[in-house]
XYZ file of C-alpha atoms in Angstrom:
728
model
C 0.049 -0.024 0.005
C 1.435 3.388 -0.909
C 1.420 5.930 1.937
C -0.729 8.243 -0.253
C -3.492 5.838 -0.652
C -6.729 6.910 1.161
C -6.843 5.773 4.783
C -9.947 7.103 6.614
C -8.993 9.618 9.244
C -12.303 11.447 9.955
C -14.167 9.980 12.950
C -13.053 7.369 15.473
C -12.422 4.320 13.423
C -11.622 3.563 9.863
C -14.684 3.759 7.538
C -14.857 -0.033 7.477
C -12.771 -2.880 8.781
C -11.623 -4.596 5.595
C -8.708 -5.633 3.601
C -6.970 -2.505 2.078
C -7.377 -1.573 -1.520
C -3.791 -2.254 -2.617
C -5.009 -5.481 -4.272
C -7.270 -3.477 -6.581
C -4.792 -0.703 -7.294
C -1.954 -3.055 -8.224
C 0.666 -1.962 -5.709
C 3.241 -4.420 -4.719
C 3.104 -4.129 -0.846
C 5.895 -6.596 -0.251
C 3.856 -8.728 2.122
C 4.605 -11.953 0.220
C 8.381 -11.174 0.481
C 7.901 -10.387 4.201
C 6.165 -13.750 4.844
C 8.763 -15.552 2.835
C 11.667 -14.063 4.800
C 10.206 -13.789 8.232
C 7.703 -16.598 8.763
C 8.689 -19.098 11.451
C 6.390 -22.091 10.759
C 5.526 -25.062 12.865
C 6.341 -23.187 16.112
C 4.717 -25.387 18.964
C 4.566 -22.564 21.396
C 2.499 -20.093 19.466
C -0.654 -21.079 21.250
C 1.122 -20.948 24.588
C 1.330 -17.110 24.095
C -2.396 -16.967 25.177
C -2.039 -19.012 28.334
C -3.541 -17.215 31.395
C -0.695 -15.949 33.577
C -2.120 -16.631 37.060
C -1.870 -20.117 38.210
C -5.473 -20.275 39.186
C -6.836 -19.231 35.835
C -4.213 -21.468 34.088
C -5.538 -24.406 35.897
C -9.157 -23.384 35.202
C -8.462 -23.059 31.502
C -6.813 -26.446 31.324
C -9.768 -28.227 33.106
C -12.304 -26.323 30.988
C -10.573 -27.262 27.649
C -10.507 -30.935 28.707
C -14.180 -30.806 29.630
C -15.323 -29.149 26.470
C -13.203 -31.547 24.426
C -15.002 -34.524 26.079
C -18.391 -32.811 25.626
C -17.603 -32.262 21.912
C -16.688 -35.872 21.312
C -19.861 -37.028 23.057
C -21.977 -34.634 20.874
C -20.306 -35.657 17.669
C -20.973 -39.381 18.598
C -24.572 -38.720 19.130
C -24.882 -36.693 15.908
C -23.178 -39.345 13.881
C -25.494 -41.980 15.145
C -28.597 -39.907 14.084
C -27.130 -38.130 11.025
C -29.412 -37.517 7.969
C -28.155 -36.677 4.572
C -27.998 -32.933 3.613
C -26.248 -30.782 0.954
C -25.477 -27.600 2.875
C -24.688 -26.830 6.448
C -26.884 -24.512 8.345
C -25.538 -21.153 9.588
C -27.320 -20.461 12.877
C -26.139 -16.864 13.067
C -24.519 -15.695 16.288
C -26.932 -17.287 18.819
C -24.689 -18.492 21.670
C -27.535 -20.565 23.111
C -28.779 -22.442 19.928
C -27.416 -25.845 20.092
C -29.519 -27.314 17.155
C -27.074 -27.386 14.339
C -23.614 -27.031 15.846
C -22.805 -30.707 16.274
C -24.069 -31.664 12.797
C -22.070 -28.854 11.127
C -18.894 -29.820 12.924
C -19.637 -33.451 12.185
C -19.747 -32.644 8.451
C -16.601 -30.558 8.662
C -14.452 -32.854 10.658
C -15.378 -36.155 8.927
C -16.108 -37.679 12.321
C -16.910 -41.379 12.142
C -19.046 -43.256 14.720
C -18.376 -46.866 15.529
C -19.360 -49.089 12.804
C -22.229 -50.797 14.642
C -23.918 -47.441 15.291
C -23.319 -45.665 12.058
C -26.046 -44.724 9.729
C -25.644 -44.878 5.904
C -24.854 -41.425 4.389
C -25.176 -40.935 0.699
C -24.000 -37.279 0.414
C -20.330 -36.503 0.910
C -19.592 -33.213 2.590
C -17.992 -30.580 0.339
C -15.111 -29.619 2.490
C -13.183 -28.051 -0.483
C -15.998 -25.394 -0.713
C -15.690 -22.191 1.488
C -19.477 -21.903 1.586
C -19.425 -25.109 3.324
C -16.388 -24.726 5.655
C -17.187 -21.164 6.939
C -20.504 -22.019 8.657
C -18.979 -25.124 10.124
C -16.035 -23.174 11.549
C -18.447 -20.606 13.090
C -20.367 -23.576 14.534
C -17.179 -24.667 16.313
C -16.621 -21.193 17.779
C -20.279 -21.044 18.983
C -20.008 -24.523 20.562
C -17.079 -23.593 22.588
C -18.336 -20.243 23.648
C -21.581 -21.966 24.848
C -19.587 -24.279 27.031
C -17.446 -21.403 28.381
C -20.449 -19.406 29.140
C -22.081 -22.172 31.032
C -18.938 -23.138 33.011
C -18.014 -19.607 33.991
C -21.529 -18.712 35.021
C -21.547 -21.935 37.308
C -18.095 -20.957 38.747
C -19.179 -17.450 39.201
C -22.417 -18.504 41.075
C -20.036 -20.344 43.344
C -17.798 -17.356 43.744
C -14.877 -19.252 42.342
C -14.289 -17.076 39.258
C -14.903 -13.477 38.547
C -16.918 -13.078 35.322
C -14.992 -9.801 34.655
C -11.964 -11.989 33.959
C -13.742 -13.888 31.205
C -15.139 -13.157 27.802
C -16.872 -14.888 24.874
C -15.056 -15.461 21.620
C -17.668 -15.161 18.882
C -17.865 -14.643 15.139
C -18.653 -10.974 14.609
C -17.975 -10.428 10.902
C -17.565 -12.517 7.660
C -17.350 -12.226 3.985
C -18.642 -14.767 1.547
C -16.532 -16.375 -1.109
C -18.279 -14.522 -3.899
C -16.890 -11.174 -2.589
C -13.338 -12.560 -2.596
C -13.012 -13.895 -6.088
C -12.606 -10.584 -7.671
C -9.192 -10.116 -6.027
C -7.766 -13.015 -8.011
C -6.948 -14.997 -4.899
C -9.369 -17.825 -5.666
C -12.207 -19.010 -3.459
C -11.784 -17.370 -0.035
C -14.063 -16.569 2.899
C -13.146 -14.516 5.887
C -14.606 -15.051 9.465
C -13.459 -12.572 12.265
C -13.948 -13.551 15.804
C -14.420 -10.865 18.502
C -14.712 -10.812 22.333
C -17.951 -10.090 24.121
C -19.120 -9.997 27.764
C -20.671 -13.264 29.095
C -24.200 -11.829 29.178
C -24.169 -10.627 25.530
C -27.450 -10.859 23.670
C -27.960 -12.097 20.096
C -28.943 -8.648 19.035
C -25.777 -7.021 20.505
C -23.666 -9.582 18.807
C -25.207 -9.289 15.477
C -24.966 -5.426 15.670
C -21.317 -5.525 16.606
C -19.562 -3.824 13.713
C -16.963 -2.051 15.766
C -13.524 -3.150 14.747
C -12.140 -2.747 18.232
C -13.904 -5.887 19.131
C -12.033 -8.133 16.716
C -9.680 -10.498 18.314
C -8.389 -12.470 15.249
C -9.252 -13.002 11.587
C -9.734 -16.472 10.045
C -8.943 -16.831 6.397
C -10.794 -19.859 4.875
C -9.393 -21.214 1.568
C -10.879 -24.150 -0.418
C -7.557 -25.731 -1.235
C -6.439 -29.014 0.208
C -3.362 -28.713 2.469
C -2.492 -25.271 1.254
C -2.363 -22.406 3.649
C 0.050 -20.299 1.571
C -2.532 -18.108 -0.132
C -4.537 -17.885 3.010
C -1.373 -16.523 4.925
C -0.914 -13.643 2.341
C -4.711 -12.745 2.644
C -4.539 -12.965 6.517
C -1.448 -10.666 6.435
C -3.323 -8.054 4.461
C -6.328 -8.298 6.750
C -3.900 -7.834 9.701
C -2.732 -4.569 8.164
C -6.475 -3.365 8.334
C -6.639 -4.671 11.871
C -3.653 -2.498 12.902
C -5.165 0.513 11.222
C -8.565 0.141 12.793
C -7.593 -0.983 16.348
C -5.609 1.847 17.938
C -4.805 -0.186 21.051
C -3.323 -3.181 19.131
C 0.126 -4.235 20.295
C 0.420 -7.535 18.111
C -2.050 -9.598 16.242
C -3.504 -13.118 16.178
C -4.694 -14.803 13.163
C -5.999 -18.239 11.817
C -6.010 -19.934 8.471
C -8.401 -22.739 7.614
C -7.675 -25.027 4.804
C -10.395 -27.598 4.608
C -9.925 -29.509 7.830
C -6.679 -28.037 9.130
C -6.254 -24.845 11.103
C -3.093 -22.915 11.834
C -2.668 -20.113 14.452
C -0.470 -17.031 13.641
C 1.028 -14.366 15.844
C 2.226 -11.296 13.845
C 5.059 -9.457 15.597
C 6.708 -6.271 14.486
C 9.466 -7.973 12.487
C 8.502 -11.618 12.397
C 5.424 -13.967 12.014
C 5.061 -17.286 13.881
C 2.606 -20.011 12.907
C 1.661 -23.122 14.890
C 1.760 -26.665 13.755
C -1.489 -27.784 11.941
C -4.466 -28.498 14.078
C -6.314 -31.320 12.299
C -10.026 -31.093 12.858
C -10.465 -34.705 11.753
C -8.597 -35.992 14.953
C -9.638 -35.622 18.586
C -6.200 -34.174 19.436
C -6.541 -31.456 16.822
C -10.048 -30.552 17.914
C -8.712 -30.251 21.416
C -5.770 -28.049 20.394
C -8.228 -25.491 18.956
C -10.492 -25.750 21.878
C -7.622 -24.983 24.270
C -6.683 -21.888 22.263
C -10.292 -20.504 22.266
C -10.601 -21.208 26.051
C -7.276 -19.439 26.568
C -8.439 -16.367 24.620
C -11.661 -16.433 26.793
C -9.755 -16.435 30.084
C -6.275 -14.706 29.484
C -5.552 -11.017 30.114
C -6.088 -8.593 27.280
C -2.445 -8.033 26.650
C -2.100 -11.641 25.732
C -4.719 -11.051 23.074
C -2.413 -8.461 21.578
C -4.269 -5.362 23.042
C -2.738 -2.597 25.074
C -4.464 -2.276 28.398
C -2.993 1.269 28.872
C -5.103 2.537 25.877
C -8.667 1.782 26.842
C -11.884 2.506 25.011
C -14.353 4.386 27.018
C -17.908 5.363 26.576
C -18.599 9.046 27.157
C -21.632 10.893 28.319
C -22.411 12.540 25.006
C -24.795 10.238 23.301
C -22.608 7.249 23.542
C -19.552 8.623 21.807
C -16.378 6.541 22.275
C -13.097 7.993 23.291
C -9.642 6.788 24.512
C -8.162 6.892 28.025
C -4.444 6.825 27.582
C -1.957 6.197 30.388
C 1.446 7.834 30.183
C 4.093 6.456 32.518
C 6.966 8.260 34.185
C 9.717 6.649 36.214
C 11.224 8.512 38.997
C 15.069 8.376 38.466
C 15.736 8.587 42.161
C 13.217 6.145 43.694
C 12.493 4.014 40.670
C 8.745 4.187 41.146
C 6.581 4.495 38.136
C 3.830 7.050 38.162
C 1.077 7.439 35.493
C -1.114 10.238 34.138
C -4.242 9.633 32.143
C -5.079 11.669 29.092
C -8.291 11.652 27.085
C -8.524 11.647 23.308
C -11.432 11.207 20.859
C -9.300 10.954 17.686
C -6.240 9.361 16.286
C -4.607 11.611 13.857
C -2.352 10.989 10.916
C -1.770 7.652 9.396
C -2.433 5.131 12.211
C -0.071 2.147 12.078
C -0.964 1.373 8.505
C 1.714 -1.193 7.981
C 2.323 -4.827 8.958
C 5.759 -4.379 10.300
C 7.896 -1.476 11.927
C 7.284 1.019 14.568
C 3.476 1.063 14.316
C 3.433 4.756 15.259
C -0.027 6.177 16.310
C -0.768 9.742 17.094
C -3.456 10.880 19.489
C -4.786 14.461 19.981
C -5.493 14.515 23.605
C -6.050 16.679 26.690
C -5.989 16.173 30.431
C -9.856 16.153 30.925
C -12.552 14.298 28.974
C -14.429 17.632 28.762
C -11.790 19.291 26.561
C -11.023 16.569 24.100
C -12.265 18.685 21.169
C -9.641 21.234 22.048
C -6.547 19.127 22.525
C -3.558 20.452 24.358
C -0.912 17.658 23.737
C 0.003 15.157 21.045
C 0.733 11.550 22.233
C 2.927 9.576 20.073
C 2.628 5.760 20.633
C 5.256 3.709 19.010
C 7.437 0.472 19.170
C 11.022 1.640 18.755
C 14.090 -0.456 18.023
C 16.593 -0.791 20.909
C 20.259 -0.426 20.543
C 22.239 -3.586 20.556
C 23.337 -3.072 24.195
C 19.615 -2.350 25.214
C 20.775 1.185 26.377
C 18.003 2.947 24.698
C 15.983 3.873 21.602
C 17.938 4.209 18.425
C 15.758 6.961 17.233
C 14.962 9.047 20.409
C 13.792 12.584 19.412
C 13.960 13.790 22.887
C 17.470 15.012 22.839
C 16.880 16.929 19.543
C 13.713 18.494 20.788
C 15.498 19.686 24.053
C 18.244 21.209 21.866
C 15.799 22.947 19.701
C 13.850 24.246 22.798
C 17.124 25.664 24.275
C 18.051 27.415 21.054
C 14.489 28.884 20.238
C 12.702 29.221 23.608
C 13.280 33.037 23.445
C 12.805 33.246 19.681
C 9.048 34.312 19.011
C 9.468 33.440 15.348
C 10.246 29.797 15.995
C 9.249 28.830 19.555
C 5.805 27.548 18.436
C 6.859 25.870 15.260
C 8.234 22.557 16.576
C 6.909 20.170 19.225
C 7.790 21.051 22.835
C 8.453 17.953 24.838
C 6.514 17.273 28.037
C 7.448 13.642 28.804
C 8.842 10.613 27.058
C 9.397 7.048 28.305
C 8.413 3.340 28.015
C 5.045 1.940 28.465
C 4.568 -0.354 31.434
C 2.165 -3.281 31.942
C 0.883 -4.881 35.031
C 1.848 -8.616 35.440
C 0.267 -9.621 38.743
C 1.759 -7.196 41.355
C 4.625 -6.045 39.135
C 4.879 -3.400 36.645
C 7.108 -4.404 33.592
C 8.365 -2.478 30.703
C 6.510 -3.493 27.518
C 9.072 -4.910 25.114
C 9.055 -7.541 22.508
C 11.095 -9.740 24.917
C 8.178 -9.724 27.358
C 5.360 -9.719 24.745
C 6.859 -12.794 22.911
C 8.505 -14.490 25.759
C 6.794 -17.942 24.884
C 8.179 -17.782 21.286
C 11.611 -18.793 20.075
C 13.872 -16.151 18.699
C 11.498 -13.421 19.908
C 13.267 -10.759 17.961
C 15.301 -12.201 15.052
C 18.046 -10.166 13.539
C 16.372 -7.703 11.415
C 17.514 -7.093 7.833
C 16.905 -4.451 5.219
C 15.059 -6.900 3.009
C 12.631 -7.669 5.827
C 11.906 -3.936 6.554
C 13.757 -4.056 9.814
C 16.347 -1.841 11.311
C 19.847 -3.239 10.620
C 21.266 -1.617 13.758
C 19.020 -3.287 16.206
C 19.230 -6.929 17.416
C 17.791 -6.431 20.892
C 14.207 -6.111 20.041
C 11.692 -3.214 20.402
C 10.373 -1.209 23.282
C 6.931 0.208 23.596
C 7.335 3.889 24.116
C 5.117 6.946 24.526
C 5.904 10.647 24.116
C 3.879 13.665 25.036
C 4.482 17.001 23.230
C 2.463 20.252 23.448
C -0.102 20.373 20.686
C 1.534 22.174 17.585
C -1.159 21.568 14.909
C -2.748 19.060 12.655
C -0.975 17.013 9.895
C -1.321 18.608 6.501
C -3.558 15.573 5.508
C -6.317 17.357 7.536
C -6.140 20.588 5.428
C -9.170 21.602 3.486
C -7.461 23.789 0.814
C -4.031 23.819 -0.933
C -3.141 27.287 0.286
C -3.080 26.020 3.918
C -0.771 23.203 2.790
C 1.759 25.529 0.965
C 1.934 28.030 3.925
C 2.551 25.158 6.288
C 5.300 23.682 4.035
C 7.095 26.987 3.779
C 6.876 27.591 7.564
C 8.193 24.106 8.308
C 11.114 24.452 6.029
C 11.982 27.762 7.623
C 12.213 25.791 10.920
C 14.254 23.129 9.055
C 16.686 25.743 7.859
C 17.005 27.441 11.282
C 17.415 24.107 13.128
C 20.481 23.431 10.797
C 22.012 26.913 11.048
C 21.679 27.133 14.892
C 21.922 23.672 16.052
C 23.341 21.426 13.198
C 20.255 19.453 13.133
C 19.299 17.605 9.886
C 15.754 16.342 9.963
C 15.989 13.305 7.635
C 12.327 12.341 7.802
C 10.219 14.845 5.617
C 6.841 13.230 5.076
C 3.299 14.369 5.337
C 3.357 13.490 8.968
C 6.242 15.796 9.698
C 4.549 19.092 8.482
C 1.853 20.507 10.679
C -0.602 23.460 10.243
C -3.002 25.324 12.452
C -5.310 28.187 11.765
C -4.391 31.604 13.422
C -5.883 35.053 13.371
C -3.473 35.918 10.471
C -4.580 32.820 8.395
C -2.503 29.743 9.080
C 0.806 28.739 10.535
C 3.137 25.776 9.900
C 5.364 23.711 12.195
C 7.907 20.878 11.700
C 7.562 17.698 13.804
C 8.751 14.080 13.692
C 12.403 14.413 14.771
C 12.901 10.717 15.401
C 15.453 10.342 12.696
C 17.052 13.701 13.160
C 20.729 14.015 13.797
C 22.915 16.784 15.119
C 26.104 15.465 13.362
C 26.503 13.854 9.853
C 26.278 10.322 11.055
C 24.395 7.540 9.097
C 21.775 6.851 11.793
C 18.875 8.839 10.205
C 19.111 7.546 6.579
C 19.839 3.929 7.475
C 16.863 3.903 9.909
C 14.511 4.808 7.104
C 14.588 1.050 6.011
C 12.529 0.397 9.008
C 9.513 2.048 7.545
C 8.839 0.781 3.878
C 6.376 3.391 3.078
C 9.100 6.109 3.408
C 10.424 4.699 0.097
C 7.966 6.967 -1.629
C 9.689 10.000 -0.350
C 13.310 9.172 0.192
C 16.026 10.831 -1.839
C 17.930 9.032 -4.470
C 21.133 8.945 -2.662
C 19.668 7.608 0.461
C 18.128 4.785 -1.452
C 21.373 4.214 -3.227
C 23.350 4.077 -0.038
C 21.453 4.115 3.237
C 24.744 4.541 5.209
C 25.560 7.761 3.352
C 25.612 10.925 5.507
C 22.301 12.842 5.028
C 22.336 16.409 3.886
C 19.750 19.213 3.773
C 19.309 18.677 0.052
C 18.143 15.066 0.766
C 15.435 16.584 3.016
C 14.593 19.164 0.246
C 14.411 16.313 -2.287
C 12.044 14.413 -0.002
C 9.855 17.428 0.142
C 9.714 17.687 -3.553
C 8.442 14.123 -3.709
C 5.847 14.916 -1.152
C 4.686 17.950 -3.113
C 4.373 15.906 -6.178
C 2.362 13.207 -4.384
C -0.004 15.784 -2.817
C -0.492 17.420 -6.239
C -1.150 14.004 -7.894
C -3.088 12.056 -5.430
C -4.826 14.887 -3.410
C -3.985 16.836 -0.180
C -6.453 15.005 2.081
C -8.155 11.566 2.412
C -11.288 12.556 0.519
C -9.341 13.843 -2.419
C -7.207 10.747 -2.461
C -10.257 8.378 -2.321
C -11.755 10.235 -5.255
C -8.519 10.029 -7.200
C -8.123 6.248 -6.856
C -11.832 5.782 -7.593
C -11.614 7.525 -10.700
C -8.078 6.446 -12.015
C -6.893 3.000 -12.730
C -3.877 4.014 -14.975
C -0.346 3.295 -13.903
C 1.429 6.611 -13.205
C 5.126 7.184 -13.250
C 5.368 8.077 -9.532
C 3.876 4.729 -8.559
C 7.224 3.221 -9.384
C 8.788 5.348 -6.628
C 6.944 3.301 -4.077
C 8.462 -0.101 -5.183
C 9.715 -2.353 -2.498
C 12.787 -2.738 -4.628
C 15.507 -0.010 -4.156
C 16.802 -0.314 -7.622
C 13.394 0.168 -9.306
C 12.662 3.251 -7.153
C 16.123 4.745 -7.885
C 15.876 4.248 -11.614
C 12.338 5.729 -11.759
C 13.327 8.727 -9.817
C 16.499 9.488 -11.668
C 14.725 9.399 -15.103
C 11.776 11.479 -13.854
C 14.018 14.082 -12.399
C 16.595 14.151 -15.235
C 15.426 16.992 -17.307
C 12.639 19.494 -17.648
C 11.176 17.503 -20.520
C 11.021 14.274 -18.512
C 9.538 16.042 -15.566
C 6.860 17.755 -17.577
C 5.739 14.760 -19.517
C 5.980 12.122 -16.714
C 5.295 13.973 -13.665
C 3.643 17.310 -14.244
C 1.130 15.904 -16.705
C -0.234 13.709 -13.866
C -0.630 16.554 -11.305
C -4.126 18.008 -11.069
C -3.461 20.668 -8.432
C -2.186 23.679 -10.225
C -0.600 25.563 -7.176
C 1.251 22.502 -6.154
C 2.193 21.813 -9.867
C 3.793 25.273 -10.078
C 5.585 24.707 -6.810
C 6.900 21.330 -7.733
C 8.164 22.730 -11.119
C 10.088 25.548 -9.325
C 11.569 23.292 -6.755
C 12.621 20.770 -9.454
C 14.365 23.468 -11.357
C 16.348 24.564 -8.238
C 17.181 21.052 -6.967
C 17.962 19.194 -10.344
C 18.491 21.800 -13.081
C 20.924 24.122 -11.248
C 23.683 25.419 -13.520
C 26.387 23.477 -11.632
C 24.756 20.090 -12.103
C 23.227 17.970 -14.916
C 20.037 16.540 -13.840
C 19.947 13.244 -11.938
C 21.511 10.568 -14.232
C 25.256 9.867 -13.921
C 27.374 10.728 -16.878
C 30.905 10.154 -18.103
C 33.311 13.024 -18.356
C 35.914 13.508 -21.169
C 38.506 11.900 -18.859
C 36.397 8.825 -18.538
C 35.236 9.499 -15.057
C 31.627 8.663 -14.012
C 30.074 11.563 -12.186
C 26.869 11.457 -10.206
C 25.285 14.959 -10.435
C 23.460 14.382 -7.173
C 26.896 13.992 -5.351
C 28.260 16.938 -7.244
C 25.434 19.237 -6.234
C 26.347 18.840 -2.521
C 29.276 21.207 -3.186
C 26.618 23.919 -3.868
C 24.352 23.067 -0.983
C 24.078 26.559 0.552
C 23.294 28.273 -2.816
C 20.646 25.655 -3.704
C 18.994 25.871 -0.220
C 18.869 29.638 -0.422
C 17.125 29.461 -3.859
C 14.702 26.867 -2.574
C 13.754 29.075 0.337
C 13.197 32.009 -2.034
C 10.923 29.736 -4.052
C 8.792 28.773 -0.903
C 8.676 32.392 0.186
C 7.197 33.386 -3.068
C 4.593 30.681 -3.165
C 3.775 31.303 0.494
C 3.078 34.897 -0.197
C 0.662 33.888 -2.997
C -0.964 31.219 -0.866
C -1.474 33.542 2.094
C -2.984 36.132 -0.137
C -5.475 33.460 -1.371
C -6.239 32.460 2.132
C -7.068 36.063 3.079
C -9.409 36.227 0.235
C -11.315 33.223 1.650
C -14.327 34.616 3.630
C -13.786 32.531 6.767
C -10.131 33.360 7.076
C -10.584 37.086 6.273
C -13.218 37.138 8.932
C -10.828 35.528 11.440
C -8.225 38.021 10.609
C -10.566 40.952 11.149
C -11.689 39.652 14.572
C -8.053 39.168 15.573
C -7.288 42.803 14.765
């Protein structure tokens, strides 16, 4: 999925919880390569990750799974004795108390055979190679287990041996029929998602549950004997949608169903683990699946992959949902961990829209639920790679923000144009009576090789071999991401202001940003129109080391904006011109795809043609480099391949002027290496670094001119003009 593809931002959730549209738009999202390089199959401890932590609950889960397994075998025996031929299984919906068809459906699916002397003759063979047959049978299995869990927990609760608050029902909440899947070219598929519900949930509540925050795991059902491969890819794409729609998701579970075999999956940040096959035609396989479902019903929510420090809460305003977010601070002197709770009703920016990497989410928040609509802070939640000696985050923006604050605290022109740090530190989870730091080592403790050595090909950070740490930073509210802008003039003013900060940060502090994307440029409305700010200093560096450019490999979608030289050699020291080149690519993408989500959705709905800039987002460095070099090589190439595809005229003019200053300056020759008369091969992009100051000065002049025009346009807008008048 390209980062410029529409991802719903308005409202609390994604517009719908579904597989992303990268399948329809033809983008190579690299998931198949990731699965090929990072899948650890046949891991016998995958299901153990869901084991309840407390000894009492663990014992209860084991006994309950054993009891349900015995009950199921007895029900199958009874159903086999009295089975009548039928062509199709019944789907009894979501009624957790309807026992009429479950055993028969499960019997058809599992191929259970009663003893010969009690077996009735059956003339119709079950069509287990048809997803229309398997999906209802799989749902029947979930409902059977949920019914037994409900009965057992209710009995234990009545005897005050178990707290119902510690338990939940795992039930099917959403499904898609095979017909809706065939258009994708992946064959005959069905999807059944299972979610968690309170023990006393009614049928109406379950059937009405469309909220994606309920989903525990997806199941991809494929009608291919003994082949989970295609289902794995489909499941991985569904998991991307799960990360996007569930803002408190740490890691993800998944299931694939191929005829009578089921595999469980755990999706980490840099690896995927799958269990051995659970064969539904054998009693041991059925018991293994029962044990997993029972563990999901009784374990703590963090074992399900959720973050208990980000909670969904129901407000008093007509049932509107919001977040309660805990931010932890550890006292350096006493070692005690204190927490503050913030409240947020929106996740801003692109919310963890990838399968791997940092999974960064941004929450506009305030200290009180009454003031959520007027946020005072931005909370950034992320999983950061640790240094090899576990001494800290390899991309900690706190030192850079503190340097900028010291340099510009008394400068009225810049003091409000970058985030001001309030707190930063790890997220802690409660395990029994202890608070422990949330890391991949603790999250995946039951799995072998909890954090395998990451590689560039797998989208990992080559510097880190010690795993990731869950971290949360709080900065003062500096504005919205430009993807929330309503008109292009706001975007241009914000870009110009942000790059003024970029230049001042380098001249005063030696800071190179190294991460110019649509998330790094902020805007907010003021009495004078609009003001911009620069954020996202995670990859910034105060010296010319290689940390920033090398780290970009961790986030594949940054491929779209990365400069040619950083793609060519990630270890090469970054320069200001690399950042300006990234900005040019951002301006081009905004001018082509649209400045906000609504425009991007309209673009992709109306356009199916392959554009030149789509090659910039290739998962292969060599493809992206070749495409960018050719597109930037001359004014003719730029006009015919890039400008012709841009529909936003102000951004088109800005991109043209920036391209002329960056790639067509008199001392350079475009972007394609050439051979001199002496037979030397010269890369003009390396050569232009000798003229960095002159080129940056020209680019700043270009932005100043376009900012002036954009601001004049804004002041002619009635709402902005009225705001300016009131301010005066």
